[in-house]
mmCIF file of C-alpha atoms and ligand atoms in Angstrom:
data_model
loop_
_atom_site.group_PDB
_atom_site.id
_atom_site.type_symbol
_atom_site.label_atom_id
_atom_site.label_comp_id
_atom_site.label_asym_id
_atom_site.label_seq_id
_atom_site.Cartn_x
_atom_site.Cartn_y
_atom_site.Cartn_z
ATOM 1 C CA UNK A 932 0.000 0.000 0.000
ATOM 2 C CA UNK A 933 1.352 3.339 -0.678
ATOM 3 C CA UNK A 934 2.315 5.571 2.251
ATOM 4 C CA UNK A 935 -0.238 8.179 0.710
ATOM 5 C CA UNK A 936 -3.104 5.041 1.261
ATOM 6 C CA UNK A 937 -2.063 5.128 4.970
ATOM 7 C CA UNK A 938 -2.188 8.709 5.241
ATOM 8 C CA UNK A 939 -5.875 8.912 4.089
ATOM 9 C CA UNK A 940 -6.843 5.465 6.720
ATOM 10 C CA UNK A 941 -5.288 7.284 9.674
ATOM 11 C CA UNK A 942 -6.420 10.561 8.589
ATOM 12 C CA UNK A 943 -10.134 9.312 8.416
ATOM 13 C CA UNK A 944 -10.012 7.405 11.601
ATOM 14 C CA UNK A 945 -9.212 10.743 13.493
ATOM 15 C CA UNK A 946 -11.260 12.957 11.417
ATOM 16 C CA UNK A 947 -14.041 10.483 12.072
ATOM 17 C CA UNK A 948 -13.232 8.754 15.605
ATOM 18 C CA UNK A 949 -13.892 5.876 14.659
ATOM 19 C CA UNK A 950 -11.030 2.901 15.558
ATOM 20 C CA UNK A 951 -8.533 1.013 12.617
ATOM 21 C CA UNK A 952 -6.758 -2.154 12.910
ATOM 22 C CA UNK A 953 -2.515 -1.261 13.313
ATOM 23 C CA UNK A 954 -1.195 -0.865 9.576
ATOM 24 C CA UNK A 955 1.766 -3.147 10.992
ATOM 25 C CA UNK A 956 -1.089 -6.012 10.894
ATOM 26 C CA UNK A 957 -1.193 -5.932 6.730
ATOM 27 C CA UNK A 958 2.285 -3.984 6.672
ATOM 28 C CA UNK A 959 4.464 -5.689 9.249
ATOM 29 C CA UNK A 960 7.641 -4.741 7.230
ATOM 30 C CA UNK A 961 6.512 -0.714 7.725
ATOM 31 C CA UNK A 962 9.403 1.367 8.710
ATOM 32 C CA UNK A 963 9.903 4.131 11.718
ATOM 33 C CA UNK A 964 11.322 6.284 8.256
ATOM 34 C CA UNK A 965 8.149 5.135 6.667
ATOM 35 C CA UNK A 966 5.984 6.319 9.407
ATOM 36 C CA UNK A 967 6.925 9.789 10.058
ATOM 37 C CA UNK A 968 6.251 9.956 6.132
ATOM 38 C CA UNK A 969 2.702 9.038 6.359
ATOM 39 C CA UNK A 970 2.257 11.301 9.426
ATOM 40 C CA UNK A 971 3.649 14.021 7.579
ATOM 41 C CA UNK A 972 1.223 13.024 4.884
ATOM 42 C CA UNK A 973 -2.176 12.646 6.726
ATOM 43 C CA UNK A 974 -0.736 16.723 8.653
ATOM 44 C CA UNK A 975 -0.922 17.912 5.014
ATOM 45 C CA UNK A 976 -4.435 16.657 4.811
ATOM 46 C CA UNK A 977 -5.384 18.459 7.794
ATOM 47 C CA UNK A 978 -3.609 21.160 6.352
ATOM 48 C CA UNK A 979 -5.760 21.215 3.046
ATOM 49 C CA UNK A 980 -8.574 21.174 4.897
ATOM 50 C CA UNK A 981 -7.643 24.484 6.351
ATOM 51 C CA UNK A 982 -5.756 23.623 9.779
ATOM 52 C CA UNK A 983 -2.768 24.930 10.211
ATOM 53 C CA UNK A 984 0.674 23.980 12.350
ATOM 54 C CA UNK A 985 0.662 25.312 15.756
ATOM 55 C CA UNK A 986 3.953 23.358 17.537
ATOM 56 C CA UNK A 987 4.372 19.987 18.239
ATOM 57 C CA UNK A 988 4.171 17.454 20.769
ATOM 58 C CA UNK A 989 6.561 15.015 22.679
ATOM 59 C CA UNK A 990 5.811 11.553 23.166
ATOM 60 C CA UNK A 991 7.099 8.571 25.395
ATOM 61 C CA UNK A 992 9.574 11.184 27.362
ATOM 62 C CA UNK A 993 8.641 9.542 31.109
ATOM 63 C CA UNK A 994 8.696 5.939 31.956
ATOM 64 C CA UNK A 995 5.515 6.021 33.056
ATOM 65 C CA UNK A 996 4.110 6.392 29.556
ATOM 66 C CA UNK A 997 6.708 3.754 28.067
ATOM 67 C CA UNK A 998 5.589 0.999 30.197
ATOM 68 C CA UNK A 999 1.825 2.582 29.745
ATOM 69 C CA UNK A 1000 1.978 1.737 26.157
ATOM 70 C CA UNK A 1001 4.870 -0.796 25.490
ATOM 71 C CA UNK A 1002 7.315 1.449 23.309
ATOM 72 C CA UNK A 1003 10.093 2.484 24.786
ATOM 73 C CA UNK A 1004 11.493 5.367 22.084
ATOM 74 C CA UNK A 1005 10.940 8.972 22.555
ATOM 75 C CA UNK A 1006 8.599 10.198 19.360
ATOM 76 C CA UNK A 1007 7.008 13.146 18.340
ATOM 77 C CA UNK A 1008 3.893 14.429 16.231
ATOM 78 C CA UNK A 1009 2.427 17.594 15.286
ATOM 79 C CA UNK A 1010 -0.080 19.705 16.520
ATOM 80 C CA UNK A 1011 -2.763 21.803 14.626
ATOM 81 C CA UNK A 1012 -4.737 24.864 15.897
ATOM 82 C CA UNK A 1013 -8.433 22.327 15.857
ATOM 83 C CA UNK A 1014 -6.267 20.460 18.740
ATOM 84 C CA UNK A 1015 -6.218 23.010 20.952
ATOM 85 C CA UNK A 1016 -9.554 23.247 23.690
ATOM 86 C CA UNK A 1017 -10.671 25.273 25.755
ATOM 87 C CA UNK A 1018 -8.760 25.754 29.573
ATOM 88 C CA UNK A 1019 -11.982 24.597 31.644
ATOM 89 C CA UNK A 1020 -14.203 23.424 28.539
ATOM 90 C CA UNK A 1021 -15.285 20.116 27.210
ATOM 91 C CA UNK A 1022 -14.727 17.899 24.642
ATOM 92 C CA UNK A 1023 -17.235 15.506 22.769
ATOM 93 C CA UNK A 1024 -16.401 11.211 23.870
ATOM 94 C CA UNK A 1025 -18.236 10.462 20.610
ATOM 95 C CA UNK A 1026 -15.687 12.407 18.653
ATOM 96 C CA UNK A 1027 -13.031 10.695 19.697
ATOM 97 C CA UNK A 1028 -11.992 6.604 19.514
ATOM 98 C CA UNK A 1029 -10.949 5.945 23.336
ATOM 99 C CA UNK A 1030 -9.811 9.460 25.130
ATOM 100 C CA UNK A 1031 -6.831 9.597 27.779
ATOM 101 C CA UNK A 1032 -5.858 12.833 29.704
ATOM 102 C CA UNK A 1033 -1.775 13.191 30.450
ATOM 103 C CA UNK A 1034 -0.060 16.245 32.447
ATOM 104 C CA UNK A 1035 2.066 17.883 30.279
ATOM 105 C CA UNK A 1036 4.427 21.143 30.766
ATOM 106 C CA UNK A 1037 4.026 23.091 27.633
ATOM 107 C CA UNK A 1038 6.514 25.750 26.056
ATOM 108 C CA UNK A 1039 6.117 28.533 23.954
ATOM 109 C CA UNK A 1040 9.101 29.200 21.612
ATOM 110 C CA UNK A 1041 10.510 32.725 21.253
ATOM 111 C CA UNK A 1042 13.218 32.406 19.259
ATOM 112 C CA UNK A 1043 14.093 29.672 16.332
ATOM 113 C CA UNK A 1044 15.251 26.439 17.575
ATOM 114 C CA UNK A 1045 16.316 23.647 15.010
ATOM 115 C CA UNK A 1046 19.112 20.996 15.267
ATOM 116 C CA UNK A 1047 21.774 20.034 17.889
ATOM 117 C CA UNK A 1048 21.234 22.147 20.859
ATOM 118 C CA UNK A 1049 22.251 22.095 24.658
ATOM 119 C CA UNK A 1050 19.938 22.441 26.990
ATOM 120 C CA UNK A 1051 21.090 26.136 27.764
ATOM 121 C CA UNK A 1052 20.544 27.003 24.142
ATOM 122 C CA UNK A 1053 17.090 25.605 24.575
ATOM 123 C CA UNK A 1054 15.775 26.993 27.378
ATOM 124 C CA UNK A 1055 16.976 30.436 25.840
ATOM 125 C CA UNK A 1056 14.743 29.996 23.055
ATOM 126 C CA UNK A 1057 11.779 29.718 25.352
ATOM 127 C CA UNK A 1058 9.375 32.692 25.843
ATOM 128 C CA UNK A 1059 7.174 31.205 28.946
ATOM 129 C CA UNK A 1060 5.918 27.692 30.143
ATOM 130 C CA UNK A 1061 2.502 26.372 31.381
ATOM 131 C CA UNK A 1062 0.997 23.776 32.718
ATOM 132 C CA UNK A 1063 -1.138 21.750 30.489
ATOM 133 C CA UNK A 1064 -3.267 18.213 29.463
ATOM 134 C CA UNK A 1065 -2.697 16.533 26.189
ATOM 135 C CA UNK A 1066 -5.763 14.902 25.533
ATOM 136 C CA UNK A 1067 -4.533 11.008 23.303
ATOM 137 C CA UNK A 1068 -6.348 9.065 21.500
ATOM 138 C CA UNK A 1069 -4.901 6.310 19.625
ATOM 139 C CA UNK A 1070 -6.843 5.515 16.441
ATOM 140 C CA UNK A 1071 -5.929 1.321 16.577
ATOM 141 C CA UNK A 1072 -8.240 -0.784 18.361
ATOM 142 C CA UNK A 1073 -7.579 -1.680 22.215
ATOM 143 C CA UNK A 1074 -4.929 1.586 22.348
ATOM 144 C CA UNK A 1075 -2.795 -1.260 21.044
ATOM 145 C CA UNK A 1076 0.018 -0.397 18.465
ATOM 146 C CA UNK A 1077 4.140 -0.452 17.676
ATOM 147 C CA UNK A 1078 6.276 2.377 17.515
ATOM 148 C CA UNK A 1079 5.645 2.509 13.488
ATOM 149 C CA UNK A 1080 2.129 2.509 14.408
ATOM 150 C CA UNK A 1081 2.152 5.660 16.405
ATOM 151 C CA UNK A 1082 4.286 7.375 14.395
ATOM 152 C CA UNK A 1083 2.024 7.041 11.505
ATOM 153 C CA UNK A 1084 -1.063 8.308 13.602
ATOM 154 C CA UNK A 1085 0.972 11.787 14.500
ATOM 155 C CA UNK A 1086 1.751 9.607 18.190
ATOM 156 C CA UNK A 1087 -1.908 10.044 19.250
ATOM 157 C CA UNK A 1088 -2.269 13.176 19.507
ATOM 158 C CA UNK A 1089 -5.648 14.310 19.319
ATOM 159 C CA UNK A 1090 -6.233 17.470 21.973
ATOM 160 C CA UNK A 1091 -4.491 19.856 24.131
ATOM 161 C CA UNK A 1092 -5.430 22.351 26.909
ATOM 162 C CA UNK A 1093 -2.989 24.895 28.048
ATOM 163 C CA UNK A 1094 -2.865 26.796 31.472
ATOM 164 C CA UNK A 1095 -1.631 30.428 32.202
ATOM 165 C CA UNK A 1096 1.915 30.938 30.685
ATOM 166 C CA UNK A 1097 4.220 31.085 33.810
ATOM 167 C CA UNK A 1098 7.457 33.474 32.935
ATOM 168 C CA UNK A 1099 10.012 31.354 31.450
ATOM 169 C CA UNK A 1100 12.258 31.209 34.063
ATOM 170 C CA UNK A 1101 10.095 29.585 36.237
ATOM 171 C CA UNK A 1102 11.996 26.238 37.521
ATOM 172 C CA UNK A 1103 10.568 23.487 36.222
ATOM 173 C CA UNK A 1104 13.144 20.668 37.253
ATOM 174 C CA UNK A 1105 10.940 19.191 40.189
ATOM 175 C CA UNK A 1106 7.629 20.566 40.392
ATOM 176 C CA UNK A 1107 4.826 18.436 41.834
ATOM 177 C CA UNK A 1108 2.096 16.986 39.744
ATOM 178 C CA UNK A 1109 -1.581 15.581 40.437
ATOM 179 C CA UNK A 1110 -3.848 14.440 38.154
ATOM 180 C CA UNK A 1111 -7.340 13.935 39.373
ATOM 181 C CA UNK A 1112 -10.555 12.593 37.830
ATOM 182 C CA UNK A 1113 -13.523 14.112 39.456
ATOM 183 C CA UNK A 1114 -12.113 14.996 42.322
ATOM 184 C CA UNK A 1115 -10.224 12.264 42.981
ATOM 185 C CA UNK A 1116 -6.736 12.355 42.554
ATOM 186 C CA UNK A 1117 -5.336 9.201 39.729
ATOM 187 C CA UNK A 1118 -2.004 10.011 39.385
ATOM 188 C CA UNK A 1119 1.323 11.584 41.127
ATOM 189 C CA UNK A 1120 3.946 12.839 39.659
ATOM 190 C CA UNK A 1121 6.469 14.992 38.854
ATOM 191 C CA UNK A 1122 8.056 17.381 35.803
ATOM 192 C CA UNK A 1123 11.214 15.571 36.890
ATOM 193 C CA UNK A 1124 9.929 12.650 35.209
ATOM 194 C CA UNK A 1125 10.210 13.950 32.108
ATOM 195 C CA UNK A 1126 13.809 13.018 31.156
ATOM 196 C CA UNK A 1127 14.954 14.073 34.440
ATOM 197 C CA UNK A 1128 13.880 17.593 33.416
ATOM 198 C CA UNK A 1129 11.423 18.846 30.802
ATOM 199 C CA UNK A 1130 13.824 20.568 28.802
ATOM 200 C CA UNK A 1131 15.365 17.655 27.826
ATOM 201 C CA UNK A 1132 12.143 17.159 25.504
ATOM 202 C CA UNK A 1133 12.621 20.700 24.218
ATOM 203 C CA UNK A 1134 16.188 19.380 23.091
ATOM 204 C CA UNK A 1135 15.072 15.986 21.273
ATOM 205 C CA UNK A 1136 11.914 17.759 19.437
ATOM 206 C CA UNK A 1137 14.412 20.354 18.232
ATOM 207 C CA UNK A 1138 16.578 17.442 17.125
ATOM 208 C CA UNK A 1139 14.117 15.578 15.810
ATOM 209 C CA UNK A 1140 12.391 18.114 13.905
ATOM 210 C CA UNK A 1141 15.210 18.995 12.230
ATOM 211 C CA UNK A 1142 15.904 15.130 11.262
ATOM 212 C CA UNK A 1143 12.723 15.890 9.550
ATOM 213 C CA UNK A 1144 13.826 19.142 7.729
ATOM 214 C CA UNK A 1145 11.337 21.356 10.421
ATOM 215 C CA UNK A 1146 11.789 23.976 12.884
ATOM 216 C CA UNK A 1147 10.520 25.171 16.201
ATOM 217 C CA UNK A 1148 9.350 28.346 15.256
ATOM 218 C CA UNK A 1149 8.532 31.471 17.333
ATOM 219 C CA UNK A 1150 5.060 30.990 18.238
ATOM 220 C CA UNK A 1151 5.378 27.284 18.328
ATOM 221 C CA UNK A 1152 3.920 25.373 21.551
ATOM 222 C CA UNK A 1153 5.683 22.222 22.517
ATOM 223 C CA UNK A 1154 4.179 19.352 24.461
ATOM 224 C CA UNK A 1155 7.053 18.000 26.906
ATOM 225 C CA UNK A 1156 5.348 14.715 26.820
ATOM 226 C CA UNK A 1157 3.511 13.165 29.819
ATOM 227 C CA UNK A 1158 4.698 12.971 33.186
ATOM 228 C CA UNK A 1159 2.667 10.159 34.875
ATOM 229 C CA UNK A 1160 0.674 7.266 32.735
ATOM 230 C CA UNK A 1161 -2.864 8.548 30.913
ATOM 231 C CA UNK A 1162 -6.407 8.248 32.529
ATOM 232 C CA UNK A 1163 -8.950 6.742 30.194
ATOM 233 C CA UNK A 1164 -11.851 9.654 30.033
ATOM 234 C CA UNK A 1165 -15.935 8.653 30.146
ATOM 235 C CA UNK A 1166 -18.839 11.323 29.540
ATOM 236 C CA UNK A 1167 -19.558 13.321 32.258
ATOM 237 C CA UNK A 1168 -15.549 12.948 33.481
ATOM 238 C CA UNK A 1169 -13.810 16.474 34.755
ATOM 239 C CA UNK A 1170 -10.420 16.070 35.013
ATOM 240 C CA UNK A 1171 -7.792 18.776 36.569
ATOM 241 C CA UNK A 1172 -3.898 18.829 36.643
ATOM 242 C CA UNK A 1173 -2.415 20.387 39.113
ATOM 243 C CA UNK A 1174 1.263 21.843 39.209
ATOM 244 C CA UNK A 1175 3.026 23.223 41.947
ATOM 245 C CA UNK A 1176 3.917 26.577 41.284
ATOM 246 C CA UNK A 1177 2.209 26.953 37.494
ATOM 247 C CA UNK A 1178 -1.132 26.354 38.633
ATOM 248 C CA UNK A 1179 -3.870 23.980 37.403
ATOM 249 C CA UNK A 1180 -5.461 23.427 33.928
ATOM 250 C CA UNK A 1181 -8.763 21.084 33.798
ATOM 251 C CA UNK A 1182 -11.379 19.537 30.787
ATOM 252 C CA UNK A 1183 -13.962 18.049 30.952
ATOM 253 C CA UNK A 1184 -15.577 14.976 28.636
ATOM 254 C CA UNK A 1185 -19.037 14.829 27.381
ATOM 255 C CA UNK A 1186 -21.587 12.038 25.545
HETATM 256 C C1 OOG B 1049 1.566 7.736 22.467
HETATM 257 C C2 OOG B 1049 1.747 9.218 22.672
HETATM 258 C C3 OOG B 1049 2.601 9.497 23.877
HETATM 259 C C4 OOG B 1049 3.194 11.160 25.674
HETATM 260 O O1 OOG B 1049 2.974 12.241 26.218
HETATM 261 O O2 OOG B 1049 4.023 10.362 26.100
HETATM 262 C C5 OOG B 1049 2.411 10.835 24.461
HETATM 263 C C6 OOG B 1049 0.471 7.208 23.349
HETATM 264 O O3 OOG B 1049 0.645 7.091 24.559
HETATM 265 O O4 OOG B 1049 -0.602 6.883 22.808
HETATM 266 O O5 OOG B 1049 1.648 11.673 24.050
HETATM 267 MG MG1 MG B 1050 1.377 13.312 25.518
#
């Protein structure tokens, strides 16, 4: 099948929410290389269609998410300005295949970032952070899938929700993290789980990008990748992330 033929199934499934078997199933010979190609393919569909880029997102950066999902390789995917929801709205269940919530730190880029970089050169390109929830959804059946897989469906990314940009020299290294569902809290964590520190993400996306002939541009939001495993969301669930020192950021799911 061509990779344009994969671009179109994975497209559909998240245009339409509705769940695809893993192309590695009928393609088990499907490349990493070949999978960033077909998400690059099914982001210019979304592009056609009159969406345009608005940063990109880290995946697999914590432990907690590799052993969540079985694949243990950092990844990344792209994010469009339809991704973004409302801080304290809701989003539709019936829109989406099988909806997790994940707290993320997010960072705006002020300056182009693109390449090799230390972590000092990355953190200088940052113009403020924020506490937020990337909303997943993986479009193969059972949330089930190999790291070609998730490549191909732009790593499951699906929503995000961003909090009040903090400045950008807010420390980040350690901060406590709570996710809670309703009230209740279903995770603990902290922004030290990301790679030991969430800039480390900023440094692989601008590495990977590049590998990928992209920049982080100024304007750009970037998803450090969750810090604690996702929570599966149900209609009528509110859930809330809450950050030491950056405050809290919550969404809520609908029928
Ligand atoms: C893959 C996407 C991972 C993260 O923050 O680690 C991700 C998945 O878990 O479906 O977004
Ligand atoms: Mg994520």
């Amino acid at each position: 099948m061509s990779m344009e033929k994969f671009a179109a199934i994975v497209d559909e499934a998240a245009r339409t929410g509705n769940a695809i078997p893993q192309l590695t199933v009928e393609s088990p010979d499907l490349s990493v290389e070949d999978a960033y190609s077909i998400q690059a393919l099914s982001i210019a569909r979304r592009l056609a269609r009159g969406e345009h880029r608005v940063g990109v997102k880290m995946g697999l950066t914590s432990r907690a998410k590799m052993i969540q999902v079985g694949v243990d390789e950092v990844i990344w995917g792209r994010l469009t300005n339809t991704m973004r929801l409302e801080e304290g709205g809701s989003f539709s269940r019936a829109k989406y295949v099988h909806p997790r919530a994940e707290p993320e730190i997010a960072f705006l880029i002020g300056k182009p970032l693109s390449g090799e970089v230390s972590p000092l050169e990355a953190l200088a390109a940052v113009e403020a952070v924020a506490p937020a929830i990337e909303l997943i959804d993986s479009r193969y059946e059972n949330f089930k899938f190999t790291l070609p897989d998730v490549v191909a469906d732009n790593s499951s990314s699906s929503g995000f929700v961003l909090g009040n940009w903090a400045p950008k020299d807010t420390p980040i290294d350690n901060l406590g993290i709570l996710l809670e569902a309703d009230g209740r809290t279903v995770q603990v964590g902290s922004t030290a789980a990301i790679l030991g520190h969430p800039v480390r993400s900023l440094v692989q996306a601008a590495r990977l990008v590049a590998r990928w002939g992209e920049i982080l541009a100024p304007g750009d939001i970037v998803l450090a990748g969750g810090a604690t495993a996702a929570h599966a969301m149900t209609p009528g669930m509110h859930v809330r992330a809450v950050f030491q020192d950056l405050g809290s950021v919550s969404i809520r799911c609908v029928d």
